[in-house]
Amino acid sequence: MKRKTMGAAFYSFMLSLFYQEIPIAAYTLTQSQSIIDGQTLISKGATFELGFFSPSNSKDRYLGIWYKQVSVQTLVWVANRDSPLNDTSGALKIGSIGNIVILNSTQSVIWSSNMSNAVENPIVELLDSGNLVLRDVKDGDYKSYLWQSFDYPGDTLLPGMKLGWNLKTGRNTYMSSWRNSDDPSQGDYTLAMDLTKYPELVIRNGSSKYYRSGPWNGLQFSGAPDLASNRIFKYEIVHNADEVYYIYHVIDQSVTLRIVLTQTSTEGRLQHLIWVNDAQIWRVVTSIPKDRCDDYAPCGAYSTCEAMSQPFCQCLKGFKPKSPQAWNATDWSQGCERKTPTNCSQGEGFLKFSGVKVPDTTGTWVNMSMDLEECRVICLRNCSCVAYTNADISNGGSGCVTWFMDLTDIRNMDEDGAGQDLYVRMAASELVSETKSGTKKHVVVIVSSTVVAGIIVLGLGSWCIWSIWKKRSLKGDHGKDDLELPIFDLATVKSATDNFAEANKLGEGGFGPVYKHKNLVKLLGFCMQGEEKMLVYEYMPNKSLDSFIFGLFLIRHIGYMSPEYAVDGHFSVKSDVFSFGVLLLEIISGKRNRGFFHPDHELNLLGHGWKLWSEDRSMELVDESMDNSCLAQEILRYIHIGLLCVQKGADQRPTMSSVVLMLSSETVVLPKPLPPGFYFERSTPIKDNLSYSNKESYVSYDSTISLVEGR
Ligand SMILES: *[C@@H]1O[C@H](CO)[C@@H](O)[C@H](O)[C@H]1NC(C)=O
Ligand SMILES: *[C@@H]1O[C@H](CO)[C@@H](O)[C@H](O)[C@H]1NC(C)=O
Ligand SMILES: *[C@@H]1O[C@H](CO)[C@@H](O)[C@H](O)[C@H]1NC(C)=O
Ligand SMILES: *[C@@H]1O[C@H](CO)[C@@H](O)[C@H](O)[C@H]1NC(C)=O
Ligand SMILES: *[C@@H]1O[C@H](CO)[C@@H](O)[C@H](O)[C@H]1NC(C)=O
Ligand SMILES: *[C@@H]1O[C@H](CO)[C@@H](O)[C@H](O)[C@H]1NC(C)=O
Ligand SMILES: *[C@@H]1O[C@H](CO)[C@@H](O)[C@H](O)[C@H]1NC(C)=O
Ligand SMILES: *[C@@H]1O[C@H](CO)[C@@H](O)[C@H](O)[C@H]1NC(C)=O
């Protein structure tokens, strides 16, 4: 169809010129002019054209904007999409209050631009960007439009259009599909910026989420690397006090590019199309969704979708299918649930998932000034916080975003080399099994309630001991008075030691560095964070043990005194080994040495353990409820090592460093253990008025202890 290109006022004038084709292209319309069906406005640079049209298989008439230079008529905007004209009698004018109106043959307004204030000298202009704008002639500032079509997109997002929110007016600028290629009325699909604290683009089918881009993370949308800048176009997310929007610009101005949201295309719901002039076709350069993992939450809560995997839905580590039957039958909709429920009062940590599209951001909380560690702390402190990560991953990461709802629509982005880290809250026991195959480094920390007293780093490979110990302390098997170990936040320990500062390091013991350190009294609890495992001790000021700390591990107030210590107050490196052995056997048996009772004999736990070992029945020492993730041979080895540590004579016991070696290397041959030393049960608490000699490894005390013969 050939269209006359002129303003209405010129119409009769042109007729008088005997239909001469003159290159007059009106790009403005004033109050005295109108555009009737058959006439058009053309932008100054002849990029876009505005006029009445009918979609291919329809007789309805609409006012729209299309590319002037593209041979296939391609609409980028439709004014009266929901109120078509049924004939060619429509006209575009400036209305009485200065707004833009479309009139039908009976001069009724079938569409109008919304105006808040009347304008004295309005003028309508079609810009080369494809934007139809209304402004005041008097207004020198050409940018201050009273109304613009870019604020009311249809199915097309042109370069320079903002998709998002004007936070001042509350106006949401979003795209909506055509019902079908013959019907530009609003279809089922919309693409909008979801105004959460951590905004993301969401395609909806009706009111249901159909696709989410993932939030903007400083480099790209977390789940849509395709929407990132490239050779052809660059894009931005603008987020300030007034606005939050997505916008893109074409780098090479000769490229004709559009983004379209379709309802009916089989080539993807959201397409980037480029006009290929040689072939005279639109070529789809990217389309979304690109695979089944792009669908919204195809795997339910707490799962990841990995398009290339079989099955493509996987529960996150530490989670299991809510309905194993449904999951088995490839019905993923119910998603996954925790293997171990979290319980804030029982200690928790976070497990890191890398290279993911972060979950749905509904209900998230964001603070752009926090770093990742502050973020972790704030999430850990709030029991309803399920996950956290950096809000912005550019330049090494900054900002904090936390989640409070079930985590849905996570996908693995590894195949795109995109994605980011997500830290998900886990019960501490899940974190222990997580480190099963992890490093062999454990850290023992000695801290005060306020100040860190010291840290000993152990090269302990015995993850399974930690997991059992953890379970014990969770169950409170050690009773109310002690060893019901609370869990400490790594951040607390870190800050107390000034991030394990070299300045706080006192020296290197037989089994690792020892940090700033005054006195050890009581095992307060432990801290577990990923690969780091620490014992946390109470701090007692003014009782320096600096001179002999290197051997110090566990001494008193917790019932692990070595015979030589209990009898003559002599403390040595080997006393600490004894304490460790008792602890090891307690952990494995699930029973405390103090108050141990067996119906068949009067031995204490150490004696009982040694008896079983001599009778080749060591496994009977093991608590039935013990974590079955520990191998029997591993357990037997720990019992064996424990018994070596508690041998009666201090010189018979291995040094702590050989204990560490025995624990971490299965190839070290263990000698036969000799009978254990006496066990001293404390009947009354030892008073704290201890006097320590700084120069010698002696401790004297004035407490009442009762001696209990071991065997
Ligand atoms: C257009 O609609 C009007 C009002 O419903 C009707 O009177 C007229 O006949 C219709 N014209 C055509 C061409 O269908
Ligand atoms: C013009 O629009 C008015 C209001 O929508 C409608 O009542 C009238 O029938 C229309 N006239 C024609 C000829 O379509
Ligand atoms: C005009 O404003 C009304 C009420 O605020 C709204 O329902 C309508 O969609 C607006 N129309 C356009 C074209 O923005
Ligand atoms: C869109 O929603 C409708 C109505 O809920 C549904 O029938 C249709 O299957 C959905 N389409 C897709 C592609 O999910
Ligand atoms: C899952 O399916 C397999 C065979 O397809 C079957 O052996 C297994 O028992 C099923 N598991 C559950 C939990 O239904
Ligand atoms: C959490 O643990 C505490 C004891 O450690 C227990 O009293 C409480 O009932 C637990 N809460 C839940 C929800 O399991
Ligand atoms: C954001 O974090 C910073 C740094 O921790 C803090 O000073 C500020 O108060 C926080 N803002 C809000 C709104 O929580
Ligand atoms: C946890 O965070 C949520 C969301 O910010 C907040 O509503 C709730 O009050 C917080 N709870 C605590 C105990 O701070």
Coordinates of N, CA, C and O in Angstrom, one line a residue, residues 628-686:
N628 N 26.0 -43.0 60.5 CA 26.4 -44.1 59.7 C 27.3 -43.7 58.5 O 27.7 -44.5 57.7
S629 N 27.6 -42.4 58.5 CA 28.5 -41.9 57.4 C 29.9 -42.2 57.8 O 30.8 -42.0 56.9
C630 N 30.1 -42.6 59.0 CA 31.5 -43.0 59.4 C 31.8 -44.4 59.1 O 31.0 -45.3 59.5
L631 N 32.9 -44.7 58.5 CA 33.2 -46.1 58.2 C 33.7 -46.8 59.5 O 34.3 -46.2 60.3
A632 N 33.3 -48.1 59.6 CA 33.7 -48.9 60.8 C 35.2 -48.8 61.0 O 35.6 -48.6 62.1
Q633 N 35.9 -49.0 60.0 CA 37.4 -49.0 60.2 C 37.9 -47.7 60.6 O 38.9 -47.6 61.4
E634 N 37.2 -46.6 60.2 CA 37.6 -45.3 60.6 C 37.4 -45.1 62.1 O 38.2 -44.7 62.9
I635 N 36.2 -45.6 62.5 CA 35.8 -45.6 63.9 C 36.8 -46.4 64.8 O 37.2 -45.9 65.9
L636 N 37.1 -47.6 64.3 CA 38.0 -48.4 65.1 C 39.3 -47.8 65.3 O 39.9 -47.8 66.4
R637 N 39.7 -47.1 64.3 CA 41.0 -46.4 64.3 C 41.0 -45.2 65.3 O 41.9 -45.0 66.1
Y638 N 39.8 -44.5 65.4 CA 39.7 -43.4 66.4 C 39.7 -44.0 67.8 O 40.3 -43.4 68.7
I639 N 39.0 -45.1 68.0 CA 39.0 -45.7 69.3 C 40.5 -46.1 69.7 O 40.9 -45.8 70.8
H640 N 41.1 -46.7 68.8 CA 42.5 -47.1 69.0 C 43.4 -45.9 69.4 O 44.1 -45.9 70.4
I641 N 43.3 -44.8 68.6 CA 44.0 -43.6 68.9 C 43.7 -43.0 70.2 O 44.5 -42.6 71.0
G642 N 42.4 -43.0 70.5 CA 41.9 -42.5 71.8 C 42.5 -43.3 73.0 O 43.0 -42.7 73.9
L643 N 42.6 -44.6 72.8 CA 43.2 -45.5 73.9 C 44.7 -45.2 74.0 O 45.2 -45.2 75.1
L644 N 45.3 -44.9 72.9 CA 46.8 -44.6 73.0 C 47.0 -43.3 73.7 O 48.0 -43.2 74.5
C645 N 46.1 -42.4 73.6 CA 46.2 -41.1 74.2 C 46.0 -41.1 75.7 O 46.5 -40.3 76.4
V646 N 45.2 -42.1 76.2 CA 44.8 -42.1 77.6 C 45.7 -43.2 78.4 O 45.4 -43.5 79.5
Q647 N 46.7 -43.6 77.7 CA 47.6 -44.6 78.5 C 48.1 -43.9 79.7 O 48.3 -42.7 79.8
K648 N 48.3 -44.8 80.7 CA 48.6 -44.3 82.1 C 49.9 -43.4 82.1 O 49.9 -42.3 82.6
G649 N 51.0 -43.9 81.6 CA 52.2 -43.2 81.7 C 52.3 -42.1 80.6 O 52.0 -42.3 79.4
A650 N 52.6 -40.9 81.1 CA 52.7 -39.8 80.1 C 53.7 -40.0 79.0 O 53.4 -39.7 77.9
D651 N 54.7 -40.7 79.3 CA 55.7 -41.0 78.3 C 55.3 -42.0 77.3 O 55.9 -42.2 76.2
Q652 N 54.3 -42.8 77.7 CA 53.7 -43.8 76.7 C 52.8 -43.2 75.7 O 52.6 -43.7 74.6
R653 N 52.3 -42.0 76.0 CA 51.3 -41.4 75.1 C 52.0 -40.7 74.0 O 53.1 -40.2 74.1
P654 N 51.3 -40.8 72.8 CA 51.9 -40.1 71.7 C 51.9 -38.6 71.9 O 51.2 -38.1 72.7
T655 N 52.7 -37.9 71.1 CA 52.7 -36.4 71.2 C 51.5 -36.0 70.4 O 50.9 -36.7 69.6
M656 N 51.0 -34.8 70.6 CA 49.8 -34.3 69.9 C 50.1 -34.3 68.4 O 49.2 -34.6 67.6
S657 N 51.3 -34.0 68.0 CA 51.6 -34.0 66.6 C 51.5 -35.4 66.0 O 51.0 -35.5 64.8
S658 N 51.9 -36.4 66.7 CA 51.8 -37.7 66.1 C 50.3 -38.2 66.2 O 49.9 -38.9 65.3
V659 N 49.5 -37.6 67.1 CA 48.1 -37.9 67.2 C 47.5 -37.4 65.9 O 46.7 -38.0 65.2
V660 N 47.9 -36.2 65.6 CA 47.3 -35.5 64.4 C 47.7 -36.3 63.2 O 46.8 -36.6 62.3
L661 N 48.9 -36.8 63.1 CA 49.4 -37.6 62.0 C 48.6 -38.9 61.9 O 48.1 -39.3 60.8
M662 N 48.4 -39.6 63.1 CA 47.6 -40.8 63.1 C 46.2 -40.6 62.6 O 45.6 -41.5 61.9
L663 N 45.6 -39.5 63.0 CA 44.2 -39.2 62.6 C 44.1 -38.9 61.2 O 43.1 -39.3 60.5
S664 N 45.1 -38.3 60.6 CA 44.9 -37.8 59.2 C 45.5 -38.8 58.2 O 45.2 -38.7 57.1
S665 N 46.3 -39.7 58.7 CA 46.9 -40.7 57.7 C 46.6 -42.1 58.1 O 47.0 -42.5 59.2
E666 N 45.9 -42.8 57.3 CA 45.6 -44.2 57.6 C 46.7 -45.1 57.5 O 46.7 -46.3 57.9
T667 N 47.8 -44.6 56.9 CA 49.0 -45.5 56.7 C 49.9 -45.6 57.9 O 50.7 -46.5 57.9
V668 N 49.7 -44.7 58.8 CA 50.5 -44.8 60.0 C 50.1 -46.0 60.9 O 48.9 -46.1 61.2
V669 N 51.0 -46.9 61.1 CA 50.7 -48.1 61.9 C 50.6 -47.7 63.4 O 51.5 -47.0 63.9
L670 N 49.5 -48.1 64.0 CA 49.3 -47.8 65.4 C 49.8 -48.9 66.4 O 49.6 -50.1 66.1
P671 N 50.6 -48.5 67.4 CA 51.0 -49.5 68.4 C 49.9 -50.0 69.2 O 48.8 -49.4 69.2
K672 N 50.1 -51.1 69.9 CA 49.1 -51.6 70.8 C 48.9 -50.7 72.0 O 49.9 -50.3 72.6
P673 N 47.7 -50.3 72.4 CA 47.6 -49.5 73.6 C 47.8 -50.2 74.9 O 47.4 -51.4 75.0
L674 N 48.5 -49.6 75.8 CA 48.6 -50.1 77.2 C 47.4 -49.7 78.0 O 46.7 -48.8 77.5
P675 N 47.2 -50.3 79.1 CA 46.0 -49.9 79.9 C 45.9 -48.4 80.2 O 47.0 -47.8 80.3
P676 N 44.7 -47.9 80.3 CA 44.6 -46.5 80.5 C 44.9 -46.0 81.9 O 45.0 -46.8 82.8
G677 N 45.1 -44.7 82.0 CA 45.5 -44.2 83.3 C 44.2 -44.0 84.1 O 43.1 -44.2 83.7
F678 N 44.5 -43.7 85.4 CA 43.4 -43.5 86.3 C 42.5 -42.4 85.8 O 42.9 -41.5 85.2
Y679 N 41.3 -42.6 86.3 CA 40.3 -41.5 85.9 C 39.9 -40.8 87.2 O 39.6 -41.5 88.2
F680 N 40.0 -39.5 87.2 CA 39.7 -38.8 88.4 C 38.4 -38.1 88.3 O 38.3 -37.2 87.4
E681 N 37.5 -38.5 89.1 CA 36.2 -37.8 89.0 C 36.2 -36.6 90.0 O 36.6 -36.8 91.1
R682 N 35.8 -35.5 89.5 CA 35.7 -34.4 90.3 C 34.4 -34.3 91.0 O 33.3 -34.5 90.4
S683 N 34.4 -34.2 92.3 CA 33.1 -34.2 93.0 C 32.6 -32.8 93.3 O 31.4 -32.5 93.4
T684 N 33.5 -31.8 93.4 CA 33.1 -30.4 93.6 C 33.9 -29.6 92.6 O 35.0 -29.9 92.2
P685 N 33.3 -28.5 92.2 CA 34.0 -27.7 91.2 C 35.3 -27.2 91.8 O 35.4 -26.8 92.9
I686 N 36.3 -27.2 91.0 CA 37.6 -26.6 91.3 C 37.5 -25.1 91.4 O 36.9 -24.5 90.5

